[in-house]
Short mmCIF file of C-alpha atoms and ligand atoms in Angstrom, two decimals:
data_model
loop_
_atom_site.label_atom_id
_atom_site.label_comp_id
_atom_site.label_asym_id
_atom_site.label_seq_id
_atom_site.Cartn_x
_atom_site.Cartn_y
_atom_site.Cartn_z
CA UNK A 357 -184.20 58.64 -98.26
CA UNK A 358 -186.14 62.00 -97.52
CA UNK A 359 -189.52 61.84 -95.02
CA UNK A 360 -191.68 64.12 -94.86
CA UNK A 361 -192.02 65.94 -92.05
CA UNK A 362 -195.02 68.18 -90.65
CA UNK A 363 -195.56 71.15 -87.79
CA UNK A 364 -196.32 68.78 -85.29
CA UNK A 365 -193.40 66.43 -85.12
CA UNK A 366 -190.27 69.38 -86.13
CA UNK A 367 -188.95 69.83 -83.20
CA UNK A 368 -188.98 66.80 -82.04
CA UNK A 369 -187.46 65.30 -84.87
CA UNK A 370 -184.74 68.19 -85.40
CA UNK A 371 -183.60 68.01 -81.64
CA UNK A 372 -183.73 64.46 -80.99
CA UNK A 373 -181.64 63.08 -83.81
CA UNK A 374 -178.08 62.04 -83.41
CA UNK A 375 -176.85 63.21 -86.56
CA UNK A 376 -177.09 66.45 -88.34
CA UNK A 377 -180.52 66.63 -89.94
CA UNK A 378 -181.42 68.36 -93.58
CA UNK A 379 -184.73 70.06 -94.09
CA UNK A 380 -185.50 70.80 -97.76
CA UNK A 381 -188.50 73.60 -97.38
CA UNK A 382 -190.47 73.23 -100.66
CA UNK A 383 -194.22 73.82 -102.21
CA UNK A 384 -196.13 72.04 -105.25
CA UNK A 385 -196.75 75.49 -107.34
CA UNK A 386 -192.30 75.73 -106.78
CA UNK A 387 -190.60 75.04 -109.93
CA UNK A 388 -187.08 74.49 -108.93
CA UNK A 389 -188.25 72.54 -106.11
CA UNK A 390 -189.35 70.03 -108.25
CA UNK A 391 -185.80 70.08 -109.85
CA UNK A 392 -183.83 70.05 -106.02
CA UNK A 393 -185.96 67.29 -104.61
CA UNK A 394 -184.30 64.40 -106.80
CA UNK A 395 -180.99 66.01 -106.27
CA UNK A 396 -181.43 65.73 -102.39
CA UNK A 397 -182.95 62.52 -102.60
CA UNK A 398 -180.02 61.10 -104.40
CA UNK A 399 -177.47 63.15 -101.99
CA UNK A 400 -179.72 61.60 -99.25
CA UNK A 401 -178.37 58.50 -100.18
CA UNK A 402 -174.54 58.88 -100.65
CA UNK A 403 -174.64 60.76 -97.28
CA UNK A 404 -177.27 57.77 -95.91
CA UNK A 405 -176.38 57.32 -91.91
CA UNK A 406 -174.13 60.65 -91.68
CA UNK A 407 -177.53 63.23 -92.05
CA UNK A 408 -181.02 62.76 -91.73
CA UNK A 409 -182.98 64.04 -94.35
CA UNK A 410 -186.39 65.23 -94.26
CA UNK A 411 -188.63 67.33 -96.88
CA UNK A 412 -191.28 70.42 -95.45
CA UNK A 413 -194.13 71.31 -97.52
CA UNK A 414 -194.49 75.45 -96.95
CA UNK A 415 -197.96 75.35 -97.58
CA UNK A 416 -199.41 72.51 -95.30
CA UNK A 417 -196.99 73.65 -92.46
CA UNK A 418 -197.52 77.42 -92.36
CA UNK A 419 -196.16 77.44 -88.10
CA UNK A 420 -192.79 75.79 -89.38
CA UNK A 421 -192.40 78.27 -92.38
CA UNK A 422 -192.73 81.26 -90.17
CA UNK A 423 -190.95 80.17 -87.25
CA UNK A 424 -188.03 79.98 -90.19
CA UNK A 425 -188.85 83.19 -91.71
CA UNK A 426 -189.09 81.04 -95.31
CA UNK A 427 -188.71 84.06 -97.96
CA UNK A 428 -188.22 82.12 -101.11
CA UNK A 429 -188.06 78.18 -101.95
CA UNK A 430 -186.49 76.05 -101.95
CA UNK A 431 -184.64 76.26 -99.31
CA UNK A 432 -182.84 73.83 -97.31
CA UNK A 433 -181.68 73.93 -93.81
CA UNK A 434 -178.66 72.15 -92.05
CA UNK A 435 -179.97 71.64 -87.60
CA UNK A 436 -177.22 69.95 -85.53
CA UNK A 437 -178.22 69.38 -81.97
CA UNK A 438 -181.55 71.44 -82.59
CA UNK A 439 -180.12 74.75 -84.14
CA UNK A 440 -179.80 75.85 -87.48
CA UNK A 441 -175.97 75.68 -88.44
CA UNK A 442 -176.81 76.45 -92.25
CA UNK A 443 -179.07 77.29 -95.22
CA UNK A 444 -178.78 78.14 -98.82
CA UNK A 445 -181.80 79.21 -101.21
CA UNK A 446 -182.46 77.90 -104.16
CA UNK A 447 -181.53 75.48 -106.28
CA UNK A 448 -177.63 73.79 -106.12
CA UNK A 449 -176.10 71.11 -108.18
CA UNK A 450 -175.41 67.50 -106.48
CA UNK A 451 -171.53 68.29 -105.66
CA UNK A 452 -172.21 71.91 -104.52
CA UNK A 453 -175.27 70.64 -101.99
CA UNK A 454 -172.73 67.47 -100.93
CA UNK A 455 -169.65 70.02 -100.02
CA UNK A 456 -171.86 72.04 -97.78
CA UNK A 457 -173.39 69.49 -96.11
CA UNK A 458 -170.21 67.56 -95.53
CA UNK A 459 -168.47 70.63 -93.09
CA UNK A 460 -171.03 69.50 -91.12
CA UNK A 461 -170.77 65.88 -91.05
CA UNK B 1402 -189.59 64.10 -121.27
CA UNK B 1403 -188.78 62.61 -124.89
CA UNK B 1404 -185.89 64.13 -126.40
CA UNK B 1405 -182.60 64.91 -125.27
CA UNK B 1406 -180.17 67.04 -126.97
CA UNK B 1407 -176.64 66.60 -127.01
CA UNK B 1408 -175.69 70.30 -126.66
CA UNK B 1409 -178.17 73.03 -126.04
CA UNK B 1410 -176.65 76.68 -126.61
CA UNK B 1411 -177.97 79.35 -124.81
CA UNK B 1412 -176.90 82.78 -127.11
CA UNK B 1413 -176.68 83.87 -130.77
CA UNK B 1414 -173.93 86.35 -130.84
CA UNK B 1415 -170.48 85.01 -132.17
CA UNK B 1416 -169.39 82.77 -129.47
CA UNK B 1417 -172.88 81.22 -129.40
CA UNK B 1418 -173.02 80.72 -133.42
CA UNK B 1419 -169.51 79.30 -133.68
CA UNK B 1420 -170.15 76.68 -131.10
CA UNK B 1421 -173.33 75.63 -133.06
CA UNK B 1422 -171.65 75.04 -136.41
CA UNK B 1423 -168.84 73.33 -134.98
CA UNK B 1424 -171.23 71.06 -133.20
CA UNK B 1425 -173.20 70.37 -135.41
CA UNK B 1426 -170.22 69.39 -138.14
CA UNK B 1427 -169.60 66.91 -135.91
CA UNK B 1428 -172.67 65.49 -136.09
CA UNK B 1429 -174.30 66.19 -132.74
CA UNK B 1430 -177.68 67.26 -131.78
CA UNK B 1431 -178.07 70.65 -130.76
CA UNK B 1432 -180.41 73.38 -129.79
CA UNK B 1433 -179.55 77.35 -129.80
CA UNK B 1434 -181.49 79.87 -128.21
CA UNK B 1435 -181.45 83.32 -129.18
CA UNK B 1436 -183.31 86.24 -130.94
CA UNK B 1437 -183.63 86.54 -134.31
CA UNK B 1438 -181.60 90.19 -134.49
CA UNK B 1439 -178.44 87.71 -133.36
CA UNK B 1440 -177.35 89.82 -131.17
CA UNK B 1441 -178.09 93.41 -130.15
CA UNK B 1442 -174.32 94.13 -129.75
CA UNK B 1443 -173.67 92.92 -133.19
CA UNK B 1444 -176.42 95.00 -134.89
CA UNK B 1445 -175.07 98.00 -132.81
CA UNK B 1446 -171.59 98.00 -134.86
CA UNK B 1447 -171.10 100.93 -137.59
CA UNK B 1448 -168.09 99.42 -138.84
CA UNK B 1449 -165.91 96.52 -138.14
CA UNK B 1450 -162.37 96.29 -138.87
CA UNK B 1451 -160.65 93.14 -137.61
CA UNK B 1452 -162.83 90.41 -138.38
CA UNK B 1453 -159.82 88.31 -140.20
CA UNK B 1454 -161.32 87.84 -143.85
CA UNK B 1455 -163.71 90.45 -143.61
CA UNK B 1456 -161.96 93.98 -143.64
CA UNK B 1457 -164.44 96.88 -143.52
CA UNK B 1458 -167.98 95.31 -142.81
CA UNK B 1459 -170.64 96.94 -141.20
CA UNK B 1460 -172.17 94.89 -138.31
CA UNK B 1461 -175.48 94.29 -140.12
CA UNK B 1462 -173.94 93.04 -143.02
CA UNK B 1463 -171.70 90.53 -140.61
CA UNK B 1464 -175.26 89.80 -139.03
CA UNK B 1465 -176.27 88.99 -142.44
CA UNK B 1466 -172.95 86.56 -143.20
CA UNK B 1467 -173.61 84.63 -139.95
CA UNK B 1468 -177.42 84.41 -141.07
CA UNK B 1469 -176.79 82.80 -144.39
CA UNK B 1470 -173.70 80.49 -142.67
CA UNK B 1471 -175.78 79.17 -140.20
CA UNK B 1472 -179.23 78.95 -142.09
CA UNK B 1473 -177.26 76.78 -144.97
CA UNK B 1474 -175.86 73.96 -142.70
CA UNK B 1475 -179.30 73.46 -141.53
CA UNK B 1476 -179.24 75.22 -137.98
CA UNK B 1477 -182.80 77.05 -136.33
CA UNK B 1478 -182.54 79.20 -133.72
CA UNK B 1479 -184.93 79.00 -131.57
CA UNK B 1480 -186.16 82.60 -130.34
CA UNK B 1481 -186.63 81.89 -126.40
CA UNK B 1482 -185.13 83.38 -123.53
CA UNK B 1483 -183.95 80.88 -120.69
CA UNK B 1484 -185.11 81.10 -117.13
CA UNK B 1485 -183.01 79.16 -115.30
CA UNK B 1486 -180.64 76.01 -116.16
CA UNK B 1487 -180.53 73.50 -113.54
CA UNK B 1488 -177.29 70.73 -113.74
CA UNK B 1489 -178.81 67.18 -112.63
CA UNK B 1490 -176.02 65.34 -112.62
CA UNK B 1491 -176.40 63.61 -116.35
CA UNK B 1492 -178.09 66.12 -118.10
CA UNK B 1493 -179.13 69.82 -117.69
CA UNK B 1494 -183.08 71.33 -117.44
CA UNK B 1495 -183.33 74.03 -119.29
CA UNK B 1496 -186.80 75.81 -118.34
CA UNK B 1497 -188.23 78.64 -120.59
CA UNK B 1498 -190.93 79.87 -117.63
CA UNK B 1499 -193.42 76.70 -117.63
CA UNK B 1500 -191.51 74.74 -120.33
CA UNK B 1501 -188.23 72.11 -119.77
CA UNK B 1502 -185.77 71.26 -122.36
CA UNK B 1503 -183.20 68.59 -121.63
CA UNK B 1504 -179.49 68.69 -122.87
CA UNK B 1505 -176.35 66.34 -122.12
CA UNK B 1506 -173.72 69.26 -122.15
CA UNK B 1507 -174.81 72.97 -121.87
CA UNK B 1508 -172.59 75.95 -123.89
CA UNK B 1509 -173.42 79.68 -122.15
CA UNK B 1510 -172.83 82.39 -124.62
CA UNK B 1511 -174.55 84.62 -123.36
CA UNK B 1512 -172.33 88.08 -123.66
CA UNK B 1513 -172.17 90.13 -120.87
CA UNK B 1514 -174.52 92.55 -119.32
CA UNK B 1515 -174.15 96.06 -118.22
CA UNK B 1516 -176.86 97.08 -115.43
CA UNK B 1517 -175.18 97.00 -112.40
CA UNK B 1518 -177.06 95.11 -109.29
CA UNK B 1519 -179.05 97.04 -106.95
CA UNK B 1520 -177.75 98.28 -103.73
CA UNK B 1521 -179.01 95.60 -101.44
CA UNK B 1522 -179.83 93.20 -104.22
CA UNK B 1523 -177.53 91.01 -103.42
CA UNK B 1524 -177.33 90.98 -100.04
CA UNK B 1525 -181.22 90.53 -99.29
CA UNK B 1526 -181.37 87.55 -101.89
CA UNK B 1527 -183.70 85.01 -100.81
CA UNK B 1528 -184.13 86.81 -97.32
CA UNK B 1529 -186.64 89.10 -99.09
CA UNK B 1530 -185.25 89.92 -102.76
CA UNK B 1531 -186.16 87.58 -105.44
CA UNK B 1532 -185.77 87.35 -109.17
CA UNK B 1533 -188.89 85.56 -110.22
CA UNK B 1534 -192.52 86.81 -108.64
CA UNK B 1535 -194.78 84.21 -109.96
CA UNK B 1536 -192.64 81.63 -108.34
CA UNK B 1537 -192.39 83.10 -104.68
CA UNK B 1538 -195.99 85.24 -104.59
CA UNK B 1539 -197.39 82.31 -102.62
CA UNK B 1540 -195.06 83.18 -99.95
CA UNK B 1541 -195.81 86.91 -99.92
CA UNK B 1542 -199.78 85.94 -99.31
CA UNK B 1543 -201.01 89.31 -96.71
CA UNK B 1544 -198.02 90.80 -97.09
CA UNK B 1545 -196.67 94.24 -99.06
CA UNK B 1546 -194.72 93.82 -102.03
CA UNK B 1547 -192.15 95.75 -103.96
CA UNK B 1548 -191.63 95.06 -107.74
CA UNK B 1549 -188.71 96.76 -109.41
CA UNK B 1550 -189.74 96.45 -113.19
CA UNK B 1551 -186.64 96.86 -116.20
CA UNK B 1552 -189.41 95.53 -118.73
CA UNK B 1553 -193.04 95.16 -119.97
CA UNK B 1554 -193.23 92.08 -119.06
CA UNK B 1555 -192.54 92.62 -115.21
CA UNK B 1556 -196.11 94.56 -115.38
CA UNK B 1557 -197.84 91.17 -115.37
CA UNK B 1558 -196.26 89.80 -112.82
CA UNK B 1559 -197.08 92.60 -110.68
CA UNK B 1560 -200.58 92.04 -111.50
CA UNK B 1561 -200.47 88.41 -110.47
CA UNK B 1562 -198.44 89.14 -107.17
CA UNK B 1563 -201.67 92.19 -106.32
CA UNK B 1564 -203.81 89.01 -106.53
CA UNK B 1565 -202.22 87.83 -103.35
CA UNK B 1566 -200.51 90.18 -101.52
CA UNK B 1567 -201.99 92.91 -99.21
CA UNK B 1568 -200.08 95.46 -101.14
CA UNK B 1569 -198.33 96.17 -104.51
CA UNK B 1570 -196.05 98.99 -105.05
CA UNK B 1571 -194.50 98.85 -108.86
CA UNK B 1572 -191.09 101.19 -109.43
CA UNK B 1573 -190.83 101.45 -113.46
CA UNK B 1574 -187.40 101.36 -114.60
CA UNK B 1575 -188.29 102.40 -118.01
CA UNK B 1576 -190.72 105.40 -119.57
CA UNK B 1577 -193.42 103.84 -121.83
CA UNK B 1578 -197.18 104.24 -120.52
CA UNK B 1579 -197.72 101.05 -117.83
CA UNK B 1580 -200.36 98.39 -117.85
CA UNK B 1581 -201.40 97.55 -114.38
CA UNK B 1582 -204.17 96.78 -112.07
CA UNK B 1583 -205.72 99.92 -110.91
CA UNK B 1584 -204.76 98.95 -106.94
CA UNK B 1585 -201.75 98.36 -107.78
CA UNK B 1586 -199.39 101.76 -106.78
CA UNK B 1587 -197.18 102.91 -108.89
CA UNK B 1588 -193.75 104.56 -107.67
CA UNK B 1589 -191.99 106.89 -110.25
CA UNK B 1590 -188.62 107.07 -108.55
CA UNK B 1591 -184.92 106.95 -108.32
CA UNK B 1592 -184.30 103.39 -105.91
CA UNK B 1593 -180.89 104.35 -103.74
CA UNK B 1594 -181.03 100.89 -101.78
CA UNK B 1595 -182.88 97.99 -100.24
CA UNK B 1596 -182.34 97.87 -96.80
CA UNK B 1597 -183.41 95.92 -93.65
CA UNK B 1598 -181.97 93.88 -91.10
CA UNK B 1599 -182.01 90.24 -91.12
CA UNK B 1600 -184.49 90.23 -94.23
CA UNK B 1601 -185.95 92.93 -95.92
CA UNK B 1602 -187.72 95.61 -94.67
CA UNK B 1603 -187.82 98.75 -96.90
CA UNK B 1604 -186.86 100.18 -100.26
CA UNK B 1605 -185.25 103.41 -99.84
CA UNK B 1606 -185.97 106.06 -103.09
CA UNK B 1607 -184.83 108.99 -103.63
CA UNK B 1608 -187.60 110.95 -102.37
CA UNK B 1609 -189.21 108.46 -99.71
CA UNK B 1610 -189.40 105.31 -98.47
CA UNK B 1611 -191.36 102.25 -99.03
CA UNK B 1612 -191.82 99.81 -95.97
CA UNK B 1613 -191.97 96.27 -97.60
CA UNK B 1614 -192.12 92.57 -96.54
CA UNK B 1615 -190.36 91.33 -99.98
CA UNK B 1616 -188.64 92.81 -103.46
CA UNK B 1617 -188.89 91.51 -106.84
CA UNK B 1618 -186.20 92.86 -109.07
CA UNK B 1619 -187.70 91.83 -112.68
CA UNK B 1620 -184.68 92.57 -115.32
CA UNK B 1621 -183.99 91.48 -118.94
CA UNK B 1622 -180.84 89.33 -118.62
CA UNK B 1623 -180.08 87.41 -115.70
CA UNK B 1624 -176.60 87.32 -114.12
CA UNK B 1625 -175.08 83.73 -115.10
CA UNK B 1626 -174.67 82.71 -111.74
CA UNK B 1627 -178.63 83.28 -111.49
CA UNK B 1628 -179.25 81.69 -114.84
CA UNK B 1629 -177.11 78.75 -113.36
CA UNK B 1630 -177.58 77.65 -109.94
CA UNK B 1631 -173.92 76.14 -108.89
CA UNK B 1632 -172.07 78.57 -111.47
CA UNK B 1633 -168.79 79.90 -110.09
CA UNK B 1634 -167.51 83.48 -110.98
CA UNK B 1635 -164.71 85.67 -110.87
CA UNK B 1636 -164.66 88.97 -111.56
CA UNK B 1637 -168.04 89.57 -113.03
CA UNK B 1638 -167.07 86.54 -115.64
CA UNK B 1639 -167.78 83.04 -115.59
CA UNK B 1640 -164.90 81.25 -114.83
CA UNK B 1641 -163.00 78.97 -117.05
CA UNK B 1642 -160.42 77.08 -118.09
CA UNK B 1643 -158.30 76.98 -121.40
CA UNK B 1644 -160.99 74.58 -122.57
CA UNK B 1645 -163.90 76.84 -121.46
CA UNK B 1646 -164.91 74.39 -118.84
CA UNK B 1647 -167.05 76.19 -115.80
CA UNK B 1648 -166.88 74.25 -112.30
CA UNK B 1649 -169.85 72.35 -113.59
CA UNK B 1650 -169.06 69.20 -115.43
CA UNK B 1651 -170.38 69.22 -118.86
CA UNK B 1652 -171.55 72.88 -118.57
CA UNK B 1653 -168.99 75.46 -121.00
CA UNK B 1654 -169.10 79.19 -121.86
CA UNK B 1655 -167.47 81.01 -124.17
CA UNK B 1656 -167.77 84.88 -125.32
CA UNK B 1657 -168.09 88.36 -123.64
CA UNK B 1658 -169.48 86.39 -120.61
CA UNK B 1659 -166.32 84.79 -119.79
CA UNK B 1660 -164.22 87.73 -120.01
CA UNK B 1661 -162.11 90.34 -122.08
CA UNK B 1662 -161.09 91.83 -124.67
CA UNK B 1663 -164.74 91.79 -125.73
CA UNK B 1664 -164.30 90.97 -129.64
CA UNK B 1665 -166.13 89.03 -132.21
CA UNK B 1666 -162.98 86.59 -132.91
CA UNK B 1667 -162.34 86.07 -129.68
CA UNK B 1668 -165.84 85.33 -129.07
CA UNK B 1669 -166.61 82.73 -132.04
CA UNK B 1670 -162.98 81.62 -130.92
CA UNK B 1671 -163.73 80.23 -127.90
CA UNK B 1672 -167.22 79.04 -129.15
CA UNK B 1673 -165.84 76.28 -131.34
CA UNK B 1674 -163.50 75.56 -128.75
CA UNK B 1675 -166.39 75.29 -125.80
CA UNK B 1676 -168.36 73.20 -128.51
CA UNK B 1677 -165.16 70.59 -129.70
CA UNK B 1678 -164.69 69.60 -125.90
CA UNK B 1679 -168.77 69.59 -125.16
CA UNK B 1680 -168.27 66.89 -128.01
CA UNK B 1681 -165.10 65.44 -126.08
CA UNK B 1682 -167.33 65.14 -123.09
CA UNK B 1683 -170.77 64.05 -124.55
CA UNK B 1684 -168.71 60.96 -126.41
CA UNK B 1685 -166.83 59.82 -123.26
CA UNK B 1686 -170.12 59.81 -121.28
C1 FAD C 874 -171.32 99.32 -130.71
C2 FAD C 874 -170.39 98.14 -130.61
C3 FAD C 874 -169.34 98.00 -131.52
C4 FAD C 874 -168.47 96.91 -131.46
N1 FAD C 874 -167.46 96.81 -132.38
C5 FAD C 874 -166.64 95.75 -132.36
C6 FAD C 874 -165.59 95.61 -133.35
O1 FAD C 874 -165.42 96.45 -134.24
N2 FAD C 874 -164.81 94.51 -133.29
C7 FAD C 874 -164.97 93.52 -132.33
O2 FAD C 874 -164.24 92.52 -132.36
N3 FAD C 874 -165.92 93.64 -131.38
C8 FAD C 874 -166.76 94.72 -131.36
N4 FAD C 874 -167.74 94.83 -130.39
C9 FAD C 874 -167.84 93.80 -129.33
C10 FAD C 874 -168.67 92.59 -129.77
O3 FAD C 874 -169.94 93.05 -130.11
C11 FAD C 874 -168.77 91.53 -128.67
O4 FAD C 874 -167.48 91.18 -128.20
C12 FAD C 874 -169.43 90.26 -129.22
O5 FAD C 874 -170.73 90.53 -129.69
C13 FAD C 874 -169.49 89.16 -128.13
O6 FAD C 874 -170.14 88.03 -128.64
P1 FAD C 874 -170.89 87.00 -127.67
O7 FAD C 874 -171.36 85.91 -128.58
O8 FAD C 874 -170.03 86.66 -126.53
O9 FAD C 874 -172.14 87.79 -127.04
P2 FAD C 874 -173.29 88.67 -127.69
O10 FAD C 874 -172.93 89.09 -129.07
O11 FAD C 874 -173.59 89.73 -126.70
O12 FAD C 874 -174.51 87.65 -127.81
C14 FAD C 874 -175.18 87.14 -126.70
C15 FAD C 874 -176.51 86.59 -127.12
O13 FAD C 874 -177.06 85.82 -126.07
C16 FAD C 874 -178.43 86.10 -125.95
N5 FAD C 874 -178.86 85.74 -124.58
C17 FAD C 874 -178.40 86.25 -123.40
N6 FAD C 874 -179.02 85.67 -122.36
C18 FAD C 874 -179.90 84.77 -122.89
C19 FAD C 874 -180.85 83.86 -122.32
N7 FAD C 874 -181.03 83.77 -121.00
N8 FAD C 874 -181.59 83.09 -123.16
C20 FAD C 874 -181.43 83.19 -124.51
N9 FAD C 874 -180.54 84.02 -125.10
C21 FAD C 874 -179.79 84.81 -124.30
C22 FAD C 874 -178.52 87.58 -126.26
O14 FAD C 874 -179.82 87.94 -126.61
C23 FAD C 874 -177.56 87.66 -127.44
O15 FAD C 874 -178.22 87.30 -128.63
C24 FAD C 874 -168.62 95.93 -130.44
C25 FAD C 874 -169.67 96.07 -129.53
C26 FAD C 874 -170.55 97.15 -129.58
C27 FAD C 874 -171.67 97.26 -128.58
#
């Protein structure tokens, strides 16, 4: 499953989770966006209890977006223990988004 | 979304045009994209000399043999230019700008390209550089802009992107006479590099430098590793196996685009052989 998340509760929610957490950065007008999010939602899933997953909209959370320097969506970033450990841009078959996320796991 | 296609084909050279009439012998439901020329390379030819069966053909009269072969068993093309190709898992979108097509298996034919990528290009993609301006202008809202135009059609995108950033510069890549929004500046100039640190922060020319919060580079063909999200390469070429398999399941190429000797045999070679196991895969699925 992938919640939405929102300015107000990121940091709390990055830093306080016990497993690595996913953060798929996305807008309404963003094509391929609309192609990742049932891609992550289904990787969300298979990976369900090794990762959190949670979905930012760019445009309703401007603070978050800048804080992260977001220069093109989607993209989606890996946190462990509060930091960013990884991000790719753009859109990535099931198996290629699964093999990243696993060196974290 | 309706209809599904078995195969879509993305290319009308030789590799592109083989795989269609072998897939469609067997009875599957395909859908080619191309131009109606064929191919520019094939047009190009003065005179062609080992095409087995055809000795001493010009490359508009080979055109014109593929024409007539393909336009008797029934086959369209259909003159569009894909965006992007995204692999879902049990089928492929295939989006021409606003539009989606849907395919089970996906054959890439789409020859190979010669403009080299910008100094920079790579390296600054998605921490500045993108490929697509009407998708990402949202995110450039109050800031200064940099489009790197190879075509036309990269003038309207530039006058989109003016509507929301603080600044437009446009760098032509090409001569003809420009049609752009009168605040929009236009740069005639040799680009050396993009450059920045973490993310972009200028384009360097050869006679100055523009200071700029993102780059579109707007170009004819896209690199199939852009055209594919996922795609794995090696060497400039798509890689394959002896069945033209990429790393994608149900995704094939065949062609220039997955490596030399660039020839027409070779190329409608491994086109029937891309479409034969596409048909493998779409009937064990
Ligand atoms: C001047 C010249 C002379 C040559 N002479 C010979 C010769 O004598 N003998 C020989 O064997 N070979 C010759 N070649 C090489 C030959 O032309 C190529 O090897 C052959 O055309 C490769 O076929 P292909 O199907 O892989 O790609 P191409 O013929 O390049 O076709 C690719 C097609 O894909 C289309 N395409 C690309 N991207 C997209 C997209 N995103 N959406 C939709 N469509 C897309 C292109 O518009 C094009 O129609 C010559 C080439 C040139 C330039």
């Amino acid at each position: 499953m992938v919640e939405e998340i929102k300015d107000q509760d990121f940091s709390q929610s990055i830093e306080n989770a016990p497993t690595p957490v996913v953060v798929d950065f996305w807008a309404s007008w963003c094509g391929p966006c609309k192609m990742l999010s049932p891609v992550i939602e289904e990787v969300s899933d298979e990976l369900s209890g090794k990762a959190k997953f949670f979905k930012l909209n760019v445009d309703e959370n401007p603070v978050t977006a800048a804080q992260f320097k977001i220069a093109s969506i989607p993209t989606v970033m890996v946190f462990k223990n509060g930091n960013m450990v990884d991000k790719f841009v753009g859109f990535r078959p099931k198996d290629a988004i699964k093999d990243a996320l696993e060196k974290h796991i | 979304m309706s209809n599904r296609y078995d195969i879509a084909i993305v290319g009308s050279g030789p590799a592109g045009l083989s795989a269609a009439i072998n897939a469609k012998i067997r009875n599957k439901n395909i859908i080619i994209f191309g131009s109606s020329e064929l191919s520019g390379k094939l047009i190009k030819a003065p005179k062609i000399d080992n095409y087995l069966g055809l000795p001493d053909i010009t490359g508009i009269q080979l055109k014109d043999r593929f024409q007539h072969h393909v336009a008797n068993m029934g086959i369209d093309i259909t003159y569009e230019r894909i965006n992007t190709i995204y692999a879902m898992g049990q089928y492929f979108g295939i989006a021409v700008n606003e539009k989606m097509y849907e395919a089970s298996a996906v054959i890439l034919a789409t020859g190979i390209e010669y403009t080299k990528a910008l100094k920079g290009e790579e390296e600054f993609l998605g921490r500045g550089v993108g490929y697509c301006a009407t998708c990402d202008a949202p995110l450039y809202r109050g800031k200064i802009v940099t489009i790197i135009g190879y075509n036309k059609e990269a003038e309207a995108e530039a006058n989109y992107v003016n509507e929301l950033a603080k600044k437009t510069y446009y760098i032509p890549m090409y001569r003809e006479s420009l049609n752009l929004n009168e605040n929009v500046e236009i740069v005639r100039d040799k680009v050396v590099e993009i450059s920045g640190g973490n993310k972009v922060e200028k384009v360097i020319l050869k006679s100055k430098e523009i200071v700029t919060d993102g780059v579109f580079v707007l170009k004819d063909s896209i690199a199939p590793d852009k055209l594919v999200p996922g795609l794995i390469m090696e060497n400039g070429h798509i890689k394959v196996d002896m069945n033209m398999k990429t790393n994608i399941e149900g995704c094939f190429a065949a062609g220039d685009c997955v490596g030399k000797p660039y020839q027409y045999m070779k190329a409608a070679g491994q086109g029937q052989v891309a479409a034969l196991n596409a048909v493998f895969y779409i009937d064990k699925n």
